[in-house]
Amino acid sequence: MSGAQMESTEVLLRVEGLRKVFHTSSGDVQALSDVSFDVRRGSLMGLVGESGSGKTTLGRCLLRLVEPTAGKVIFDGMDITRLDARGLKAMRKRMQIIFQDPFSSFNPRMRIRQIVGEALIAHGIGRSRRERDDIAAGLLEEVGLSADHLSRYPHEFSGGQRQRIGLARALAVEPEFLVADESVSALDVSVQAQILNLLQDLRDRRGLTILFIAHDLSVVEYLCDEMAVLYLGRVAEMGPSEAVYGTPAHPYTRALLSAIPTIDTARRCGRQILTGDIPSPLSPPSGCVFRTRCPHVIERCGEVVPKLTALSGRHQAACIRIGAFKDQERPVPEMLHLARLREEGD
Ligand SMILES: Nc1ncnc2c1ncn2[C@@H]1O[C@H](COP(=O)(O)OP(=O)(O)OP(=O)(O)O)[C@@H](O)[C@H]1O
Ligand SMILES: [Mg+2]
């Protein structure tokens, strides 16, 4: 197999130099700047970053629910930023997104049968109501609900069950790629774990490729094969999860990880408290956007925009000081103590 062929089977989605500027009355919001990454076919990729870092905007740009200002989104070899309305409709059957709170997107007066059936009708799936009901029942079972639920209304379900209904509706069109936008952040941890396990099962069973958007790095660690860390509209670090978690390189990733109280992360990163707020995307800092909160900042950080640099394999980070500060950081004894207490409590 040639290099190009190998690439076409491995990479389902390629993002190149993606930029999104929102023009608002208070100025131009730089929501995404020069974002590039690949999503490998059949992988579960996590996208993390603080509120306002551009995660939802990125997820929406991938499906062109938000129009990118510049850059390419290449899905299975096709640049979707160039598709006309018809091409886009066909593409949307292959790419689906589920949102933070699926309840808000359900019509409360519709039964689950109609909610899932609507998606089937929109894409011409199922010839009769009977056939669509059968398909919908199968989908509900696939997401851990049952056919009995078809005649119920959204308010009759728990938050976790509503997530599952949203998932069933997204799966109705048999997509190849799914963006799950923080679909579990509002739920408690055990429910989150169940949904995440379900996504993993679906990935394995259906060969789905999933981009999972989350605030919480501890959740993503156990779930995702690959991950990308976004800060103020730029990728700070990305790569296979073991690499990003095992040997985090960017000061921002290290700070995020050190906030998770486990023995492991405390050992890897020491404790770093991120101070200050994320700067306004109306006037992002010059050079490295993280420099205003970085414990390792030097003058040059204000002068050059750091490029993503390969560390090992696909692991990359965008920082001009990588390697210069790793050894200065030591685990903080009380963090280890806290982690031990937690473990004993389990
Ligand atoms: N339609 C819009 N018009 C103007 N600005 C927008 C619009 N949508 C998003 N933004 C801005 O773009 C930036 C990125 O927003 P986005 O919603 O993508 O962040 P996020 O990472 O998803 O945050 P959260 O974790 O809170 O969901 C923010 O500064 C936001 O205010
Ligand atoms: Mg968001």
Short mmCIF file of C-alpha atoms and ligand atoms in Angstrom, two decimals:
data_model
loop_
_atom_site.label_atom_id
_atom_site.label_comp_id
_atom_site.label_asym_id
_atom_site.label_seq_id
_atom_site.Cartn_x
_atom_site.Cartn_y
_atom_site.Cartn_z
CA MET A 1 0.00 0.00 0.00
CA SER A 2 1.42 3.41 -0.90
CA GLY A 3 1.74 6.19 1.66
CA ALA A 4 -1.16 8.13 0.16
CA GLN A 5 -3.47 5.10 0.20
CA MET A 6 -2.56 4.27 3.74
CA GLU A 7 -3.34 7.83 4.72
CA SER A 8 -6.72 7.82 3.05
CA THR A 9 -7.81 4.76 4.98
CA GLU A 10 -6.40 5.94 8.30
CA VAL A 11 -7.55 9.53 8.38
CA LEU A 12 -11.30 10.10 8.19
CA LEU A 13 -11.26 13.80 8.95
CA ARG A 14 -8.49 16.30 8.38
CA VAL A 15 -8.66 19.87 9.59
CA GLU A 16 -6.22 22.29 7.99
CA GLY A 17 -5.54 25.84 9.11
CA LEU A 18 -9.07 26.34 10.40
CA ARG A 19 -9.93 29.87 11.47
CA LYS A 20 -13.17 31.31 12.74
CA VAL A 21 -13.74 34.98 13.42
CA PHE A 22 -17.11 36.15 14.74
CA HIS A 23 -17.76 39.78 13.85
CA THR A 24 -19.63 41.28 16.79
CA SER A 25 -20.61 44.80 17.85
CA SER A 26 -17.73 44.85 20.35
CA GLY A 27 -15.16 43.71 17.78
CA ASP A 28 -13.82 40.60 16.09
CA VAL A 29 -13.83 37.46 18.23
CA GLN A 30 -10.93 35.19 17.29
CA ALA A 31 -12.67 31.94 18.18
CA LEU A 32 -10.30 29.60 16.27
CA SER A 33 -6.85 30.39 14.88
CA ASP A 34 -4.89 28.07 12.63
CA VAL A 35 -6.28 24.80 13.98
CA SER A 36 -5.01 21.68 12.22
CA PHE A 37 -5.38 18.03 13.22
CA ASP A 38 -6.38 14.61 11.93
CA VAL A 39 -9.05 12.30 13.26
CA ARG A 40 -8.18 8.71 12.55
CA ARG A 41 -10.86 6.41 11.29
CA GLY A 42 -12.47 4.38 14.08
CA SER A 43 -10.85 6.45 16.81
CA LEU A 44 -12.34 8.19 19.77
CA MET A 45 -10.71 11.60 20.03
CA GLY A 46 -11.12 13.91 23.00
CA LEU A 47 -11.13 17.69 22.70
CA VAL A 48 -10.63 19.55 25.98
CA GLY A 49 -10.14 23.14 27.06
CA GLU A 50 -11.62 25.74 29.35
CA SER A 51 -14.90 27.47 28.69
CA GLY A 52 -14.59 29.80 25.70
CA SER A 53 -11.57 28.00 24.21
CA GLY A 54 -13.51 27.29 21.01
CA LYS A 55 -14.55 23.64 21.39
CA THR A 56 -18.17 24.04 20.33
CA THR A 57 -17.22 26.39 17.50
CA LEU A 58 -14.76 23.79 16.25
CA GLY A 59 -17.30 20.96 16.49
CA ARG A 60 -19.82 23.05 14.55
CA CYS A 61 -17.31 24.11 11.91
CA LEU A 62 -16.57 20.43 11.21
CA LEU A 63 -20.19 19.96 10.13
CA ARG A 64 -20.40 23.45 8.68
CA LEU A 65 -23.15 24.39 11.10
CA VAL A 66 -20.84 27.35 11.60
CA GLU A 67 -19.16 28.68 8.46
CA PRO A 68 -15.34 28.66 8.87
CA THR A 69 -13.59 31.97 8.05
CA ALA A 70 -10.62 30.15 6.52
CA GLY A 71 -9.13 26.70 6.29
CA LYS A 72 -10.23 23.28 5.14
CA VAL A 73 -12.27 20.48 6.66
CA ILE A 74 -11.56 17.38 4.62
CA PHE A 75 -13.94 14.52 5.34
CA ASP A 76 -13.10 11.24 3.66
CA GLY A 77 -11.09 13.08 1.03
CA MET A 78 -13.68 15.80 0.34
CA ASP A 79 -13.31 19.43 1.41
CA ILE A 80 -16.70 20.13 2.98
CA THR A 81 -16.03 23.89 3.06
CA ARG A 82 -16.51 23.82 -0.73
CA LEU A 83 -19.70 21.79 -0.93
CA ASP A 84 -22.92 23.30 -2.22
CA ALA A 85 -26.21 22.84 -0.35
CA ARG A 86 -26.93 19.48 -1.97
CA GLY A 87 -23.48 18.09 -1.32
CA LEU A 88 -23.71 19.32 2.22
CA LYS A 89 -27.02 17.57 2.82
CA ALA A 90 -25.54 14.26 1.69
CA MET A 91 -22.52 14.87 3.90
CA ARG A 92 -24.65 15.63 6.95
CA LYS A 93 -26.03 12.13 6.81
CA ARG A 94 -22.50 10.91 7.34
CA MET A 95 -21.67 13.36 10.15
CA GLN A 96 -23.83 13.95 13.20
CA ILE A 97 -23.53 16.10 16.30
CA ILE A 98 -25.16 15.66 19.71
CA PHE A 99 -25.32 18.62 22.05
CA GLN A 100 -24.70 19.39 25.69
CA ASP A 101 -28.32 19.15 26.71
CA PRO A 102 -30.38 17.04 24.34
CA PHE A 103 -33.52 17.93 26.29
CA SER A 104 -33.44 21.49 25.00
CA SER A 105 -33.45 20.22 21.43
CA PHE A 106 -36.42 17.87 21.89
CA ASN A 107 -39.93 19.05 21.30
CA PRO A 108 -41.61 18.29 24.66
CA ARG A 109 -44.90 17.47 22.95
CA MET A 110 -43.40 14.81 20.72
CA ARG A 111 -43.21 11.19 21.73
CA ILE A 112 -39.85 9.41 21.42
CA ARG A 113 -41.28 7.55 18.40
CA GLN A 114 -41.64 10.88 16.57
CA ILE A 115 -38.36 12.32 17.83
CA VAL A 116 -36.36 9.44 16.40
CA GLY A 117 -38.77 8.96 13.47
CA GLU A 118 -38.28 12.58 12.36
CA ALA A 119 -34.61 11.93 11.67
CA LEU A 120 -35.50 8.80 9.69
CA ILE A 121 -38.07 10.65 7.58
CA ALA A 122 -35.69 13.57 6.93
CA HIS A 123 -33.22 11.17 5.36
CA GLY A 124 -35.74 8.91 3.63
CA ILE A 125 -35.13 5.88 5.83
CA GLY A 126 -37.98 3.37 6.36
CA ARG A 127 -40.96 3.07 3.97
CA SER A 128 -43.81 2.94 6.46
CA ARG A 129 -44.50 4.04 9.98
CA ARG A 130 -44.31 0.42 11.03
CA GLU A 131 -40.89 0.02 9.51
CA ARG A 132 -39.68 3.26 11.09
CA ASP A 133 -41.00 2.12 14.48
CA ASP A 134 -39.04 -1.10 14.14
CA ILE A 135 -35.88 0.80 13.29
CA ALA A 136 -36.47 3.24 16.18
CA ALA A 137 -37.06 0.36 18.61
CA GLY A 138 -33.80 -1.25 17.51
CA LEU A 139 -31.95 2.03 18.02
CA LEU A 140 -33.39 2.49 21.51
CA GLU A 141 -32.25 -0.99 22.43
CA GLU A 142 -28.82 -0.28 21.03
CA VAL A 143 -28.44 2.69 23.38
CA GLY A 144 -29.68 0.75 26.41
CA LEU A 145 -33.36 1.78 26.39
CA SER A 146 -36.28 -0.35 25.28
CA ALA A 147 -39.02 -0.43 22.67
CA ASP A 148 -41.57 0.38 25.42
CA HIS A 149 -40.10 3.86 25.60
CA LEU A 150 -41.28 4.74 22.08
CA SER A 151 -44.63 6.07 23.23
CA ARG A 152 -43.27 8.19 26.10
CA TYR A 153 -42.46 11.90 26.21
CA PRO A 154 -39.02 13.48 26.89
CA HIS A 155 -39.95 14.69 30.40
CA GLU A 156 -40.52 11.11 31.47
CA PHE A 157 -36.81 10.36 31.23
CA SER A 158 -33.77 11.08 33.40
CA GLY A 159 -30.89 13.21 32.12
CA GLY A 160 -28.83 10.14 31.29
CA GLN A 161 -31.73 8.53 29.42
CA ARG A 162 -32.26 11.72 27.42
CA GLN A 163 -28.61 11.60 26.38
CA ARG A 164 -29.31 8.12 25.09
CA ILE A 165 -32.35 9.30 23.13
CA GLY A 166 -30.22 12.03 21.53
CA LEU A 167 -27.72 9.38 20.61
CA ALA A 168 -30.40 7.08 19.16
CA ARG A 169 -31.65 9.96 17.00
CA ALA A 170 -28.13 10.74 15.78
CA LEU A 171 -27.52 7.07 14.97
CA ALA A 172 -30.78 6.84 13.00
CA VAL A 173 -29.04 8.06 9.84
CA GLU A 174 -26.12 5.65 10.34
CA PRO A 175 -23.40 8.29 10.49
CA GLU A 176 -19.71 7.47 10.20
CA PHE A 177 -18.60 10.39 12.33
CA LEU A 178 -20.14 11.70 15.51
CA VAL A 179 -19.33 14.87 17.46
CA ALA A 180 -20.48 14.58 21.07
CA ASP A 181 -20.38 18.07 22.54
CA GLU A 182 -19.95 17.84 26.29
CA SER A 183 -22.87 15.51 26.34
CA VAL A 184 -22.12 14.36 29.85
CA SER A 185 -20.84 17.38 31.75
CA ALA A 186 -24.16 18.07 33.41
CA LEU A 187 -24.59 14.51 34.65
CA ASP A 188 -23.12 12.85 37.71
CA VAL A 189 -19.97 10.82 37.37
CA SER A 190 -21.49 7.34 37.36
CA VAL A 191 -23.98 8.34 34.66
CA GLN A 192 -21.12 9.95 32.69
CA ALA A 193 -19.17 6.73 32.89
CA GLN A 194 -22.11 4.74 31.52
CA ILE A 195 -22.59 7.08 28.57
CA LEU A 196 -18.88 7.05 27.83
CA ASN A 197 -18.85 3.27 27.89
CA LEU A 198 -21.80 3.29 25.54
CA LEU A 199 -19.92 5.56 23.12
CA GLN A 200 -16.97 3.21 23.25
CA ASP A 201 -19.23 0.23 22.50
CA LEU A 202 -20.79 2.07 19.58
CA ARG A 203 -17.38 2.92 18.23
CA ASP A 204 -16.41 -0.75 18.38
CA ARG A 205 -19.70 -2.16 17.13
CA ARG A 206 -20.43 0.32 14.36
CA GLY A 207 -16.90 1.36 13.53
CA LEU A 208 -17.90 4.93 14.33
CA THR A 209 -15.34 7.71 14.57
CA ILE A 210 -16.09 10.03 17.49
CA LEU A 211 -14.90 13.47 18.56
CA PHE A 212 -15.79 13.88 22.20
CA ILE A 213 -15.78 17.43 23.58
CA ALA A 214 -15.28 17.78 27.34
CA HIS A 215 -14.12 20.12 30.08
CA ASP A 216 -12.92 17.34 32.24
CA LEU A 217 -9.59 15.73 31.45
CA SER A 218 -10.05 12.95 33.95
CA VAL A 219 -13.08 11.71 32.04
CA VAL A 220 -11.36 11.85 28.68
CA GLU A 221 -8.27 9.99 29.83
CA TYR A 222 -9.97 6.65 30.19
CA LEU A 223 -12.14 6.99 27.14
CA CYS A 224 -10.16 8.45 24.27
CA ASP A 225 -7.42 7.08 22.07
CA GLU A 226 -6.28 10.50 20.96
CA MET A 227 -6.69 13.94 22.36
CA ALA A 228 -6.28 17.62 21.61
CA VAL A 229 -6.03 20.42 24.15
CA LEU A 230 -7.41 23.75 23.00
CA TYR A 231 -6.52 27.10 24.53
CA LEU A 232 -8.01 30.36 23.29
CA GLY A 233 -8.76 28.95 19.87
CA ARG A 234 -5.40 27.25 19.35
CA VAL A 235 -4.20 23.68 19.80
CA ALA A 236 -1.70 23.66 22.69
CA GLU A 237 -0.98 19.94 22.61
CA MET A 238 -2.27 16.81 20.96
CA GLY A 239 -1.48 13.18 20.34
CA PRO A 240 -2.23 9.68 21.58
CA SER A 241 -3.84 9.86 25.04
CA GLU A 242 -1.10 7.84 26.73
CA ALA A 243 1.47 10.34 25.49
CA VAL A 244 -0.48 13.46 26.42
CA TYR A 245 -1.36 12.08 29.87
CA GLY A 246 1.86 10.17 30.46
CA THR A 247 4.31 12.84 29.37
CA PRO A 248 2.36 16.12 29.12
CA ALA A 249 4.62 18.74 27.56
CA HIS A 250 2.73 22.02 27.30
CA PRO A 251 2.53 24.10 30.52
CA TYR A 252 -1.22 24.45 29.99
CA THR A 253 -1.80 20.69 29.74
CA ARG A 254 0.44 20.19 32.76
CA ALA A 255 -1.56 22.70 34.74
CA LEU A 256 -4.88 21.11 33.73
CA LEU A 257 -3.62 17.66 34.66
CA SER A 258 -2.14 18.79 37.95
CA ALA A 259 -5.61 19.95 38.97
CA ILE A 260 -6.80 16.33 38.94
CA PRO A 261 -6.05 14.99 42.41
CA THR A 262 -4.55 11.58 41.73
CA ILE A 263 -1.16 10.22 42.66
CA ASP A 264 -0.27 9.77 39.04
CA THR A 265 -0.94 13.23 37.77
CA ALA A 266 0.59 14.84 40.83
CA ARG A 267 3.76 12.84 40.19
CA ARG A 268 3.87 13.78 36.57
CA CYS A 269 3.21 17.47 36.88
CA GLY A 270 3.57 18.65 40.44
CA ARG A 271 0.93 21.11 41.39
CA GLN A 272 0.38 24.22 39.34
CA ILE A 273 -2.50 26.46 39.96
CA LEU A 274 -3.68 28.36 36.92
CA THR A 275 -4.20 31.93 37.97
CA GLY A 276 -6.16 34.59 36.15
CA ASP A 277 -8.89 34.22 33.60
CA ILE A 278 -8.59 33.13 30.03
CA PRO A 279 -7.87 36.39 28.09
CA SER A 280 -10.55 37.89 25.85
CA PRO A 281 -10.64 36.43 22.35
CA LEU A 282 -11.40 40.01 21.23
CA SER A 283 -7.74 40.85 21.84
CA PRO A 284 -5.73 37.68 22.36
CA PRO A 285 -2.14 38.08 23.67
CA SER A 286 0.62 38.43 21.04
CA GLY A 287 2.94 35.48 20.50
CA CYS A 288 1.89 32.53 22.63
CA VAL A 289 -1.73 33.01 23.74
CA PHE A 290 -1.02 31.16 27.00
CA ARG A 291 1.89 33.37 28.07
CA THR A 292 -0.19 35.63 30.36
CA ARG A 293 -0.91 32.64 32.62
CA CYS A 294 2.20 30.59 32.07
CA PRO A 295 4.56 29.93 34.99
CA HIS A 296 7.45 29.50 32.56
CA VAL A 297 7.00 32.60 30.43
CA ILE A 298 10.04 34.39 29.02
CA GLU A 299 10.20 37.55 26.93
CA ARG A 300 10.39 35.76 23.61
CA CYS A 301 7.00 34.12 24.25
CA GLY A 302 5.39 37.47 23.43
CA GLU A 303 7.18 37.67 20.09
CA VAL A 304 6.65 34.34 18.37
CA VAL A 305 3.52 32.28 17.85
CA PRO A 306 4.68 28.77 18.82
CA LYS A 307 4.16 26.10 16.18
CA LEU A 308 3.07 22.58 16.99
CA THR A 309 6.29 20.60 17.21
CA ALA A 310 6.59 16.82 17.12
CA LEU A 311 7.81 15.30 20.38
CA SER A 312 7.58 11.61 19.62
CA GLY A 313 5.34 9.93 17.07
CA ARG A 314 2.11 11.90 16.76
CA HIS A 315 2.55 13.66 20.10
CA GLN A 316 2.92 17.41 19.45
CA ALA A 317 2.93 20.56 21.53
CA ALA A 318 3.11 24.28 20.74
CA CYS A 319 5.58 25.85 23.17
CA ILE A 320 9.02 27.31 22.54
CA ARG A 321 10.21 26.25 26.00
CA ILE A 322 9.37 22.55 25.95
CA GLY A 323 11.91 20.60 27.93
CA ALA A 324 13.29 23.71 29.65
CA PHE A 325 11.10 23.44 32.74
CA LYS A 326 10.13 19.80 33.19
CA ASP A 327 12.79 19.02 35.78
CA GLN A 328 12.00 22.05 37.91
CA GLU A 329 8.62 20.65 38.76
CA ARG A 330 8.30 18.24 41.62
CA PRO A 331 5.30 16.50 43.09
CA VAL A 332 3.71 18.36 45.95
CA PRO A 333 3.52 16.18 49.10
CA GLU A 334 0.03 17.25 50.13
CA MET A 335 -1.30 16.32 46.69
CA LEU A 336 -0.05 12.78 47.15
CA HIS A 337 -1.62 12.71 50.59
CA LEU A 338 -4.95 13.89 49.20
CA ALA A 339 -4.85 11.25 46.49
CA ARG A 340 -4.16 8.55 49.05
CA LEU A 341 -7.09 9.68 51.18
CA ARG A 342 -9.33 9.48 48.13
CA GLU A 343 -8.20 5.99 47.34
CA GLU A 344 -8.79 4.84 50.88
CA GLY A 345 -12.26 6.35 50.75
CA ASP A 346 -13.22 4.32 47.66
N1 LIG B 1 -22.21 33.12 17.42
C1 LIG B 1 -21.21 33.72 18.08
N2 LIG B 1 -21.02 35.05 17.97
C2 LIG B 1 -20.00 35.66 18.59
N3 LIG B 1 -19.10 35.04 19.35
C3 LIG B 1 -19.23 33.71 19.51
C4 LIG B 1 -20.29 32.98 18.89
N4 LIG B 1 -20.17 31.67 19.22
C5 LIG B 1 -19.08 31.60 20.01
N5 LIG B 1 -18.51 32.80 20.19
C6 LIG B 1 -17.29 33.11 20.97
O1 LIG B 1 -16.26 32.26 20.50
C7 LIG B 1 -15.46 31.82 21.59
C8 LIG B 1 -15.46 30.30 21.62
O2 LIG B 1 -16.77 29.85 22.02
P1 LIG B 1 -17.18 28.33 22.13
O3 LIG B 1 -18.62 28.28 22.43
O4 LIG B 1 -16.71 27.63 20.91
O5 LIG B 1 -16.32 27.85 23.38
P2 LIG B 1 -16.38 26.46 24.17
O6 LIG B 1 -14.97 26.00 24.28
O7 LIG B 1 -17.36 25.55 23.53
O8 LIG B 1 -16.90 26.91 25.61
P3 LIG B 1 -17.79 26.07 26.67
O9 LIG B 1 -16.83 25.14 27.34
O10 LIG B 1 -18.26 27.13 27.60
O11 LIG B 1 -18.88 25.38 25.95
C9 LIG B 1 -16.03 32.47 22.83
O12 LIG B 1 -15.29 33.62 23.11
C10 LIG B 1 -17.44 32.80 22.44
O13 LIG B 1 -17.90 33.91 23.15
MG MG B 2 -19.11 24.63 24.21
#
